[in-house]
XYZ file of C-alpha atoms in Angstrom:
570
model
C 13.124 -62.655 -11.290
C 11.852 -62.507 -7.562
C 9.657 -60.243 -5.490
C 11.555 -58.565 -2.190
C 10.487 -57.413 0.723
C 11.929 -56.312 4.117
C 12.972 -53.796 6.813
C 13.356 -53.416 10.579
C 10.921 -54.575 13.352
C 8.480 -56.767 10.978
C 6.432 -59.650 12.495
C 5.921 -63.076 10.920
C 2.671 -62.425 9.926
C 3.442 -59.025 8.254
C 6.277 -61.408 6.741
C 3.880 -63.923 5.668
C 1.511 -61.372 3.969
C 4.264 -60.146 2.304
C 5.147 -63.154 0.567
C 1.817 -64.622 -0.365
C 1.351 -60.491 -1.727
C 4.757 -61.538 -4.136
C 3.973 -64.800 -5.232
C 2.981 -64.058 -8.686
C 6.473 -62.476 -8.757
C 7.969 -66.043 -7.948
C 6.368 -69.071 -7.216
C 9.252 -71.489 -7.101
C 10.404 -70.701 -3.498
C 9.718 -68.273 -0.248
C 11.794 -67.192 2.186
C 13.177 -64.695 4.959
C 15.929 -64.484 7.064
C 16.737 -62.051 10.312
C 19.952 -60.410 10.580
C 20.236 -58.694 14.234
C 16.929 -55.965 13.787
C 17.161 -56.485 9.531
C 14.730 -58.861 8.156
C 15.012 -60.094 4.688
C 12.129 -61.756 2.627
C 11.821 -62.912 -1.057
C 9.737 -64.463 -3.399
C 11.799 -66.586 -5.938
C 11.812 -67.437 -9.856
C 13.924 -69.521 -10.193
C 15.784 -68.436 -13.608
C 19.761 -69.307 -12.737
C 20.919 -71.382 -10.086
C 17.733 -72.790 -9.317
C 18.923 -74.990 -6.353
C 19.901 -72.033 -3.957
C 17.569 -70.293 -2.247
C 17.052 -66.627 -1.301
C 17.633 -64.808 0.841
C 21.282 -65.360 0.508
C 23.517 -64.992 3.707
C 27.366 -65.338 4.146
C 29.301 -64.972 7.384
C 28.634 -65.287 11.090
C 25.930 -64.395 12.926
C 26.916 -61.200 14.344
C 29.341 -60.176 11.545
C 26.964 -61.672 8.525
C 25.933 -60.122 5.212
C 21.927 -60.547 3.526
C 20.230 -60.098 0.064
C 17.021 -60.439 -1.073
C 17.640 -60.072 -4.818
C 14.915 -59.411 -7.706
C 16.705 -59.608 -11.277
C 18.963 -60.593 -13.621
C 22.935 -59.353 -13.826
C 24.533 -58.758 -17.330
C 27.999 -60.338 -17.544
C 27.286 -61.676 -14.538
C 29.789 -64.752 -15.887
C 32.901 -61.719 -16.042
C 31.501 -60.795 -12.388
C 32.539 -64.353 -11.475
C 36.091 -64.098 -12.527
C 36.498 -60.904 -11.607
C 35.201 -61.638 -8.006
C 38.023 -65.469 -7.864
C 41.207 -63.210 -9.469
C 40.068 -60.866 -5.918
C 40.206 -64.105 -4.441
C 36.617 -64.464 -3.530
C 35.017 -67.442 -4.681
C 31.548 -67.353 -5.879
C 29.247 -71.036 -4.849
C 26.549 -70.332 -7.070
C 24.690 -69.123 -9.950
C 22.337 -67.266 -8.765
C 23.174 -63.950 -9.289
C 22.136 -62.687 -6.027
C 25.460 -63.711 -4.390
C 27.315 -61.632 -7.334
C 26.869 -58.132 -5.363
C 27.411 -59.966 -1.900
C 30.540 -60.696 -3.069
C 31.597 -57.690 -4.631
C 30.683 -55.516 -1.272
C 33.095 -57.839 0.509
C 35.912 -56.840 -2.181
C 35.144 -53.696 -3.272
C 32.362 -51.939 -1.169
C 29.877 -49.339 -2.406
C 31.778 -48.883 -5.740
C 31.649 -52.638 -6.977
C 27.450 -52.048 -6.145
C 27.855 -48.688 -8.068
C 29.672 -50.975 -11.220
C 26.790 -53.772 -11.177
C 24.909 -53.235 -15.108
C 21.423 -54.866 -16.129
C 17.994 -55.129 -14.835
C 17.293 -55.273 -10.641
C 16.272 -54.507 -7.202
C 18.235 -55.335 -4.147
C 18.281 -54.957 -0.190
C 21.683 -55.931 0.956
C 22.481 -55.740 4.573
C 25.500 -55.641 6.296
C 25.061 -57.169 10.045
C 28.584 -55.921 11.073
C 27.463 -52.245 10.390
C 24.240 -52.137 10.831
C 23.762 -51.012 7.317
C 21.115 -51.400 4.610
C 21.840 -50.550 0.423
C 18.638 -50.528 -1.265
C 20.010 -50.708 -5.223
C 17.554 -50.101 -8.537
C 18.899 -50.858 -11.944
C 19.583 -47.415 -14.245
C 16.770 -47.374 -16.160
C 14.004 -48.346 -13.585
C 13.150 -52.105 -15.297
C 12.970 -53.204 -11.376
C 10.565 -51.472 -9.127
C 11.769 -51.072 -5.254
C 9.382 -48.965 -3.165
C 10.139 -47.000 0.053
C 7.872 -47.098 2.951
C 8.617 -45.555 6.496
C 6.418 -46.830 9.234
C 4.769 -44.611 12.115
C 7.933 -44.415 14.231
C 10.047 -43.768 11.072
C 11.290 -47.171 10.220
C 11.965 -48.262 6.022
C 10.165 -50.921 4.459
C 10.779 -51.849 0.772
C 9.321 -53.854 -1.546
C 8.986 -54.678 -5.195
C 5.142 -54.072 -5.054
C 3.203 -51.169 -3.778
C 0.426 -54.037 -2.933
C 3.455 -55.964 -1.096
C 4.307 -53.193 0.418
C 0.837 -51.908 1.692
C -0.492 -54.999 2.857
C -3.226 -54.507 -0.196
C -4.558 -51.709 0.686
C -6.514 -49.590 -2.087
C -4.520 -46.641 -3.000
C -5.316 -43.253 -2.429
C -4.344 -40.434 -5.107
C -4.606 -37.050 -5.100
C -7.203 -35.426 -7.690
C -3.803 -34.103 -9.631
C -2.823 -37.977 -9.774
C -5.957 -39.472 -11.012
C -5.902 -36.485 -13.747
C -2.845 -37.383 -14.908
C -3.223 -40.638 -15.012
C -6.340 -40.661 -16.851
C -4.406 -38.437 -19.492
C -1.858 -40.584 -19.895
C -2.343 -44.412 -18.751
C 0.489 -44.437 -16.078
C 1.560 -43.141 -12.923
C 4.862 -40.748 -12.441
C 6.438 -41.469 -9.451
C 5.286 -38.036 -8.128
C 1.590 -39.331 -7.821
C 2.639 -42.774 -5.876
C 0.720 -42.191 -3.306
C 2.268 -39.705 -0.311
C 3.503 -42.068 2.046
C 5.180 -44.095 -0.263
C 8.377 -43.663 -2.303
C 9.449 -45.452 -5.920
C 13.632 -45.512 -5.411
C 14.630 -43.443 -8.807
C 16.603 -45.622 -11.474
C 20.346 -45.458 -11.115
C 20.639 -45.091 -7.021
C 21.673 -46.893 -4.462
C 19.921 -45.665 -0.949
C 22.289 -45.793 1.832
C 20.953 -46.765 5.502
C 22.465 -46.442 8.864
C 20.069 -47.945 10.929
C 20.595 -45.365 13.475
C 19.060 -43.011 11.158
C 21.389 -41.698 9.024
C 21.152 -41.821 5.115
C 22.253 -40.934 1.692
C 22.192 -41.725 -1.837
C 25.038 -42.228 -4.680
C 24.163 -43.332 -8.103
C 25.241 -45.995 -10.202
C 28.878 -45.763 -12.154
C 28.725 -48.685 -14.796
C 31.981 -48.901 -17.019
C 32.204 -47.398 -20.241
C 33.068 -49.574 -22.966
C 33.792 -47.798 -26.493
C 33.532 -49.906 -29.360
C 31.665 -50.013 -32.725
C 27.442 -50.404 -32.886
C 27.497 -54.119 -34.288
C 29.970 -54.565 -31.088
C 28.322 -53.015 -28.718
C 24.667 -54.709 -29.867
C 26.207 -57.977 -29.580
C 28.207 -57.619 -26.141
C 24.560 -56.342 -25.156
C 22.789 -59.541 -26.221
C 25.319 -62.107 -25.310
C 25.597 -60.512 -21.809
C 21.796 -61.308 -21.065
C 21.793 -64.525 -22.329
C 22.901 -66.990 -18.754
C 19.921 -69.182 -17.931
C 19.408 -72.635 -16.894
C 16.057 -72.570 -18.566
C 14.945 -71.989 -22.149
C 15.687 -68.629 -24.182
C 13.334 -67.557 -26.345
C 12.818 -64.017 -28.569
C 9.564 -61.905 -28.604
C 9.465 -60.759 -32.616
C 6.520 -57.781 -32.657
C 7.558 -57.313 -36.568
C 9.951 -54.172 -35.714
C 13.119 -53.271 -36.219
C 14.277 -53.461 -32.763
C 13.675 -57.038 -31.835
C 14.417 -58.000 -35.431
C 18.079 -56.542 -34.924
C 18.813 -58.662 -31.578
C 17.897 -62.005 -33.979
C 20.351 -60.810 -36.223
C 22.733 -60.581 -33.064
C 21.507 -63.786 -31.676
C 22.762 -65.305 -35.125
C 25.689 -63.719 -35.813
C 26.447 -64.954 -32.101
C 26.023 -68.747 -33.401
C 22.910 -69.321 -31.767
C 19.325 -70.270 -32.489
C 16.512 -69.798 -30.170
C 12.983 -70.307 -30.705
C 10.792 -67.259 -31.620
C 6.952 -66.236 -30.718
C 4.596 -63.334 -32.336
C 1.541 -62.324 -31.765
C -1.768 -62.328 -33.820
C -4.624 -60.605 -32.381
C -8.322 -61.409 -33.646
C -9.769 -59.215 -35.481
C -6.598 -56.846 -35.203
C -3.293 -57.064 -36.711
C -1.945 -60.151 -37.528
C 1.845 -59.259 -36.572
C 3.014 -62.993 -36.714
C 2.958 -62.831 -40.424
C 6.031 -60.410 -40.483
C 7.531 -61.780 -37.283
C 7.361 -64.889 -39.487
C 9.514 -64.072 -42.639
C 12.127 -62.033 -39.891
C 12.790 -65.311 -38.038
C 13.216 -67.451 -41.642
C 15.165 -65.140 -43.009
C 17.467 -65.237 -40.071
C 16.893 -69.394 -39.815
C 15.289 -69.566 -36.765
C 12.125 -71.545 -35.504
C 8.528 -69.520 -35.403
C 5.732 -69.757 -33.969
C 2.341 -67.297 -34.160
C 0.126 -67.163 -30.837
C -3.126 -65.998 -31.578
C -4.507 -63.460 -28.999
C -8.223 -62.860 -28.358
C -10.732 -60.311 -26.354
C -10.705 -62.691 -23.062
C -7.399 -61.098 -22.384
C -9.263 -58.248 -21.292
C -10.468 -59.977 -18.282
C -7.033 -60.499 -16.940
C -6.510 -56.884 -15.927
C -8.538 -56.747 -12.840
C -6.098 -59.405 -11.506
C -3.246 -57.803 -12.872
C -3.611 -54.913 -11.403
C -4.582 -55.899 -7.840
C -0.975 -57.843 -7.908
C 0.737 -54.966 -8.886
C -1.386 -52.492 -6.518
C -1.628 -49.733 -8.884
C -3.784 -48.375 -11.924
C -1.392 -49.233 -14.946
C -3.131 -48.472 -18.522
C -0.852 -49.095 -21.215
C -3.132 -51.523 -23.087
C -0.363 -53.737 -24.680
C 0.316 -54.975 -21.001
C -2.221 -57.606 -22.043
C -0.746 -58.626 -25.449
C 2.423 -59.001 -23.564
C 1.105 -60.798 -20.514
C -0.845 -63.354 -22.629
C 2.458 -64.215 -25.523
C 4.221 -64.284 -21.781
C 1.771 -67.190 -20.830
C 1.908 -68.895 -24.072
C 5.986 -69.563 -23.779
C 5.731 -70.105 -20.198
C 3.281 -73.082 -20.868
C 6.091 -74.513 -23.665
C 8.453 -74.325 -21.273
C 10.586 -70.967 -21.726
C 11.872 -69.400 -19.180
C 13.222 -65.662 -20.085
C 11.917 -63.627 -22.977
C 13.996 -61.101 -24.870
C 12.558 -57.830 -25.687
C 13.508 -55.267 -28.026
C 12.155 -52.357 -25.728
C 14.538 -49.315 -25.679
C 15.078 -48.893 -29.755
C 12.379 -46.061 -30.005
C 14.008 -44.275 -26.997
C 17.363 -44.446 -28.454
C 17.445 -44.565 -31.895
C 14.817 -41.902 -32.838
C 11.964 -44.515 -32.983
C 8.546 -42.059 -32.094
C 7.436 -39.869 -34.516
C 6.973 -37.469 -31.765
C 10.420 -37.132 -31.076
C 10.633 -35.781 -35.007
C 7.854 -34.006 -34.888
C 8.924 -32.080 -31.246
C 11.927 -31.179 -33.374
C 9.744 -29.599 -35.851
C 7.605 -27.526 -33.122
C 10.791 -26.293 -31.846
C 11.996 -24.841 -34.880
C 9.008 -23.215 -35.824
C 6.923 -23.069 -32.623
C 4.130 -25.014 -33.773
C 1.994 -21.336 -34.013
C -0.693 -22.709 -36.798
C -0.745 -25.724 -34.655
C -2.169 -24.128 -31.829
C -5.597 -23.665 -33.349
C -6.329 -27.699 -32.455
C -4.868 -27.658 -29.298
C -8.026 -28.120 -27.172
C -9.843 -30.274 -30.106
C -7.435 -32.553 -31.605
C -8.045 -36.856 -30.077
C -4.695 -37.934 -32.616
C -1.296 -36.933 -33.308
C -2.406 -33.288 -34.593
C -3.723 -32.719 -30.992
C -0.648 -33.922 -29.595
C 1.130 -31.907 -31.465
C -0.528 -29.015 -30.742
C -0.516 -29.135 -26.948
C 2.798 -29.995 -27.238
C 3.815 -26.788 -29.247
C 1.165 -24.714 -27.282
C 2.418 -25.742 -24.011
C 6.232 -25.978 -24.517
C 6.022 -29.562 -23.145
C 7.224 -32.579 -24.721
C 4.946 -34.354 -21.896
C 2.054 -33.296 -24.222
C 2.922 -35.927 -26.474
C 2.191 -39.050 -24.283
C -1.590 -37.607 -23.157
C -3.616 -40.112 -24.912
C -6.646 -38.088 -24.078
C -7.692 -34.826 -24.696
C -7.450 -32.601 -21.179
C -11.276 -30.744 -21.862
C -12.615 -34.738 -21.422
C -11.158 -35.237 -18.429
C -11.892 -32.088 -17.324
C -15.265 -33.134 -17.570
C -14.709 -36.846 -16.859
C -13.336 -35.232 -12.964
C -15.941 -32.437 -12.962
C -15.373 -29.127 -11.979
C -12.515 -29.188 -8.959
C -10.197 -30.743 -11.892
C -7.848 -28.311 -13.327
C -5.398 -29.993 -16.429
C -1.921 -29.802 -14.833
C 0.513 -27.770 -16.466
C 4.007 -28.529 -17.708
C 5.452 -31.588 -15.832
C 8.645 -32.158 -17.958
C 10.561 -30.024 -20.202
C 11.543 -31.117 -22.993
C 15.568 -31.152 -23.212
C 17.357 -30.212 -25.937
C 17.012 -33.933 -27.706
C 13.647 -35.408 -26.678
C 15.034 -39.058 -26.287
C 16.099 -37.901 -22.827
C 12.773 -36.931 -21.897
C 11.382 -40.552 -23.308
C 14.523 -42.354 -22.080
C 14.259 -40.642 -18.263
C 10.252 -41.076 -17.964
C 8.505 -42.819 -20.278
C 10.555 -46.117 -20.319
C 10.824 -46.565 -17.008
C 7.109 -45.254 -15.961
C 5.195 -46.673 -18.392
C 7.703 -49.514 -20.658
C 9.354 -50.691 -17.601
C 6.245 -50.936 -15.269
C 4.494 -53.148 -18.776
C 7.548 -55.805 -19.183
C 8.197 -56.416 -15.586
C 4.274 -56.742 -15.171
C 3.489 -58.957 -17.877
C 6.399 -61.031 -18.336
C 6.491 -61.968 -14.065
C 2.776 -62.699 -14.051
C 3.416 -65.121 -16.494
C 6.198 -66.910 -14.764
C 8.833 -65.156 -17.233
C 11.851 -63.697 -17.002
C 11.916 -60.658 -19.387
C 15.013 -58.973 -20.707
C 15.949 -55.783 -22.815
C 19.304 -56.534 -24.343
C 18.733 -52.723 -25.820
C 18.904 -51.123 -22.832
C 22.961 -52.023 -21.980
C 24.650 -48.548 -20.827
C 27.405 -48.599 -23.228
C 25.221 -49.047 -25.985
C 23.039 -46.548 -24.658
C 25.611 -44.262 -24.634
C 27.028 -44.517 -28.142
C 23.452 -43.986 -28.827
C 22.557 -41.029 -27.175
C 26.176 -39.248 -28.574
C 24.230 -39.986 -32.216
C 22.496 -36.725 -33.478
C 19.048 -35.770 -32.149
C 16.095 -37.109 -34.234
C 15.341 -34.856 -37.116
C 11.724 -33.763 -38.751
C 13.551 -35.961 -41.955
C 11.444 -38.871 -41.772
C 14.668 -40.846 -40.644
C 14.437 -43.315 -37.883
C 16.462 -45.516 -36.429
C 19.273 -45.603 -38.994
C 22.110 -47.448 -36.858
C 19.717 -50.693 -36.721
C 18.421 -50.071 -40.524
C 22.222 -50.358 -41.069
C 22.743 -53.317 -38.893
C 20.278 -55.104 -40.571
C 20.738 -54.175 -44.148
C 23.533 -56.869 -44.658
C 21.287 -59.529 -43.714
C 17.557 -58.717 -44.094
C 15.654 -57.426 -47.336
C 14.552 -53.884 -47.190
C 10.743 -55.617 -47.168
C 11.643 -56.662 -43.672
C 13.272 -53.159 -42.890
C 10.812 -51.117 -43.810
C 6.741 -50.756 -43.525
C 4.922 -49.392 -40.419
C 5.838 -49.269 -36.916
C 4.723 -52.794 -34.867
C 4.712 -53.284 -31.399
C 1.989 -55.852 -29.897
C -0.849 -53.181 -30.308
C -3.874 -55.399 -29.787
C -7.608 -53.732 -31.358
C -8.788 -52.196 -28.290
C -11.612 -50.148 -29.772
C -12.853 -53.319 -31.452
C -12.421 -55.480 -28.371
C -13.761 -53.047 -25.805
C -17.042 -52.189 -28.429
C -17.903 -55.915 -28.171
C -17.624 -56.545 -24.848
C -19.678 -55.832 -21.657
C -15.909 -54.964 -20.011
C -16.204 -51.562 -19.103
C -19.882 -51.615 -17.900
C -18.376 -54.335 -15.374
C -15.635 -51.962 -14.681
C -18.244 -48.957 -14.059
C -19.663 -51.057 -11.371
C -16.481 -51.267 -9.629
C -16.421 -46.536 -9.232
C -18.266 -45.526 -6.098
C -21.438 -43.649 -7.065
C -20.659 -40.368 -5.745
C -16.767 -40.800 -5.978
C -14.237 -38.510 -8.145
C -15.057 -39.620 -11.462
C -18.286 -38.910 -13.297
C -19.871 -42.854 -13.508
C -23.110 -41.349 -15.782
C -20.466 -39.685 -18.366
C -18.104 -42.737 -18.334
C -21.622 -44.933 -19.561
C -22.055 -42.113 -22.138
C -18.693 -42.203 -23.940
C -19.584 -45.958 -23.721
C -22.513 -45.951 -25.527
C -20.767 -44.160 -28.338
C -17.984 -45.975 -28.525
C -20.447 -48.921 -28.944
C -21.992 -47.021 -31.705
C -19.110 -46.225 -33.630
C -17.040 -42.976 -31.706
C -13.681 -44.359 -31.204
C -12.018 -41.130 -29.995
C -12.359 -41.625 -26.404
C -11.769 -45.257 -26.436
C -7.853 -44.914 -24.459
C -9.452 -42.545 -21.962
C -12.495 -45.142 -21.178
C -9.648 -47.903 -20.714
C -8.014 -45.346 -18.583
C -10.493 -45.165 -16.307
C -11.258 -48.923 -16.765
C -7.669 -49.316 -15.209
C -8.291 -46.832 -12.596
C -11.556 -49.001 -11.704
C -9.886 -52.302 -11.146
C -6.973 -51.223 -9.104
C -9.461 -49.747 -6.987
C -7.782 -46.753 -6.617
C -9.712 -43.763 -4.804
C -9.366 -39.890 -4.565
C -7.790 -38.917 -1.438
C -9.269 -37.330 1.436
C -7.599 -33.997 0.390
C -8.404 -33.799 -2.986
């Protein structure tokens, strides 16, 4: 994994702040390169093919081609031969020569073809033509910035990107946000642009653009197939592999595929103090499938880590496991491992949230007695309700109750109706926001600050599309039944069953016992957008025993240490 940066008339110290804004992306090398008016810049971790640099550039000056690569290819070994029977032969393997390669053979389709998790700025000298590319389900950020005479910058941080400038959202944004923990790409702030998953952005430097989207090849095969292709295809590396076991179904089923593969890697869970101790389970998955465990306890100090984690990324973020995953991501890194596997994806697909059953219940019977709670529900049942008053699957991912925030933004504030509807099978509407805003944003966070290389073997295309041509989640209770299948043959039904895991750390219980969010209160401007006297109120009685606004308080929390203010025209 890297951090990229680049675009046209850049100086070297713009460069320079660039890269030292990327490090935490990749602190194994730095470097840029200028192709005619193009310059080129990335921050590298070194995962595969550690002894070549980036950027990479083949060919003449005049005539020469450029990437700055951030990422990890799957089958990138099958790219290799596929690239020498075309008669192009690859030097490397670091998979940022893989598309280089390809746009020599094949052009904008063999980009189009290119399948796993990344961000890329290839320019071709010759043409005077940039292709900004972002994986298909948004697991690598590349934002869009045009400067004052209409120029594009890109990079894979908005802090990168903006020289670390506090953000400015609209009152709509911080609303939002504070409803739900995470930005949609709508409230980046104005003048900058998150590329959409699945695009490649198209750039004549004389102005002209346009956009095509990604074509991977469909491969039809059985689920077992399919799972393991999917695993074995993000598996290169010339350092250590390890799997992240939360206790679920969904990393416990890439184990299985990791075995039935013939191979063994170490795996880490975590226990959190005075939460749940999720290495217990993680424990008896990884014996029963023969492979080495170890438990990493996790503890309250990790709350102190999110000021810094946010000011690298540039943005509020506040999807509280961020931390659990940021400090197991630490733990490996300091034993030596080098790429994690993750299991995220399996609720998207596979029917995993109960809200995706329950939506399908609200639909059938529109949810009428439901309505009552609507404005007074904190759990599920108020979910629920505002998701069957409002017609709005979005409903279900509020984590706060609108009338708070209301309050919490005063007056002016006014709770944003319907953002997304739901389609027909809600999966789409987790699958197309959710991962990639909130799931995506978490992994690629807290795995790179740790000097990891995360991976989601779950979210391979083909496998995503048997998936998604399964039935729709019912209101049956049934979850997930292609991986309860997988894993029957080999696991007990103790280890298949039980409730849902997922490196939820005890926020309420950390946050009552620390002085955290006072410190974070300090950080809000005293007449600013958000209401500092009500945020020490909630604390108080979440101190004295009222958990209910505990994920809008860490909301806020996050919105405190990015440093994020209301715009001037909110």
């Amino acid at each position: 994994m890297c951090g990229i940066f680049g675009g046209t008339g850049l100086s070297a110290a713009e460069l320079d702040r660039a890269l030292k804004a990327l490090a935490w992306r990749g602190a194994d090398d730095a470097g840029s390169v200028q192709l005619g008016e193009m310059h080129l810049a990335c921050a590298r971790l070194a995962i595969s093919g550690q002894d070549c640099p980036q950027p990479i550039v083949l060919g003449d000056s005049g005539q020469s081609l450029g990437i700055s690569f951030n990422g990890n290819l799957a089958g990138a070994q099958a790219l290799r031969e596929r690239l020498r029977f075309a008669g192009e032969e690859v030097a490397t393997r670091n998979d940022a020569e893989l598309p280089l390669r390809l746009w020599r053979v094949e052009g904008l389709a063999g980009l189009q073809r290119l399948e796993g998790q990344f961000a890329f700025a290839l320019y071709d000298e010759a043409q005077r033509l940039l292709v900004l590319g972002r994986d298909a389900h948004g697991e690598k950020p590349l934002y869009l910035k045009r400067d004052e005479v209409g120029r594009l910058r890109f990079a894979s941080s908005f802090a990168a990107l903006c020289s670390g400038r506090r953000p400015q959202l609209s009152l709509a944004a911080m609303e939002s946000f504070l409803l739900r923990g995470w930005l949609a790409p709508e409230h980046v702030p104005a003048e900058v642009e998150l590329l959409p998953p699945g695009l490649l952005h198209c750039e004549q430097l004389s102005g002209e653009s346009s956009r095509v989207p990604s074509r991977p090849d469909p491969v039809e095969a059985s689920f077992e197939d399919l799972l393991l292709r999917a695993v074995e295809r993000r598996l290169e590396s010339d350092r250590e592999v390890a799997l992240f076991l939360s206790g679920g179904l969904d990393s416990a089923a890439i184990g299985l595929a990791l075995r039935l593969l013939g191979l063994r890697v170490r795996c880490f869970s975590a226990d959190f103090v005075q939460g749940r101790e999720e290495g217990e389970r993680g424990a008896r998955i990884a014996h029963a499938l023969g492979f080495e465990h170890e438990r990493i306890e996790l503890g309250p100090e990790l709350l102190d880590e999110l000021p810094r984690l946010l000011a690298q990324h540039g943005l509020p973020f506040g999807d509280a496991s961020l931390l659990a995953l940021f400090g197991l991501s630490r733990a490996v890194r300091e034993q030596g491992v080098g790429v994690a596997l993750l299991g995220d994806g399996g609720d998207e697909l596979f029917g995993g949230y109960r809200r995706q059953r329950a939506w399908s219940w609200a639909s059938r019977y529109g949810g009428w007695p439901l309505r009552l709670f609507a404005n007074h529900g904190h759990g599920e049942l108020g979910r629920l309700a505002r998701a069957a008053a409002r017609r709005d699957y979005a409903a279900f991912w509020e984590q706060a109750r609108p009338r708070d925030v209301q309050r919490l933004l005063g007056r002016s504030a006014s709770v944003p109706g319907p953002v997304y509807v739901a389609e027909e099978d809600p999966r789409l509407c987790d699958l197309r926001h959710y991962l990639p805003e909130d799931l995506c944003v978490k992994a690629d966070l807290a795995t790179l600050a740790a000097g990891v290389e995360g991976r989601a073997p779950l979210l391979d295309a083909s496998l995503i599309r048997h998936a998604m041509g399964g039935a729709a989640p019912g209101f049956d209770g049934s979850s997930k039944l292609p991986l309860r299948r997988f894993l029957a043959r080999h696991l007990p039904a103790a280890l298949r069953e039980g409730p849902k895991y997922g490196f939820g750390l005890p926020l309420q219980v950390w946050l009552r016992q620390s002085s955290f969010l006072d410190r974070c209160w300090e950080r809000l401007p005293e007449h600013g957008a958000i209401d500092r006297g009500l945020l020490q109120r909630w604390t108080n009685e979440l101190r004295a025993g009222d958990g209910r606004r505990a994920f809008l308080l860490w909301h806020a929390a996050a919105l405190a240490c990015s440093g994020a203010l209301s715009s001037p025209a909110s």
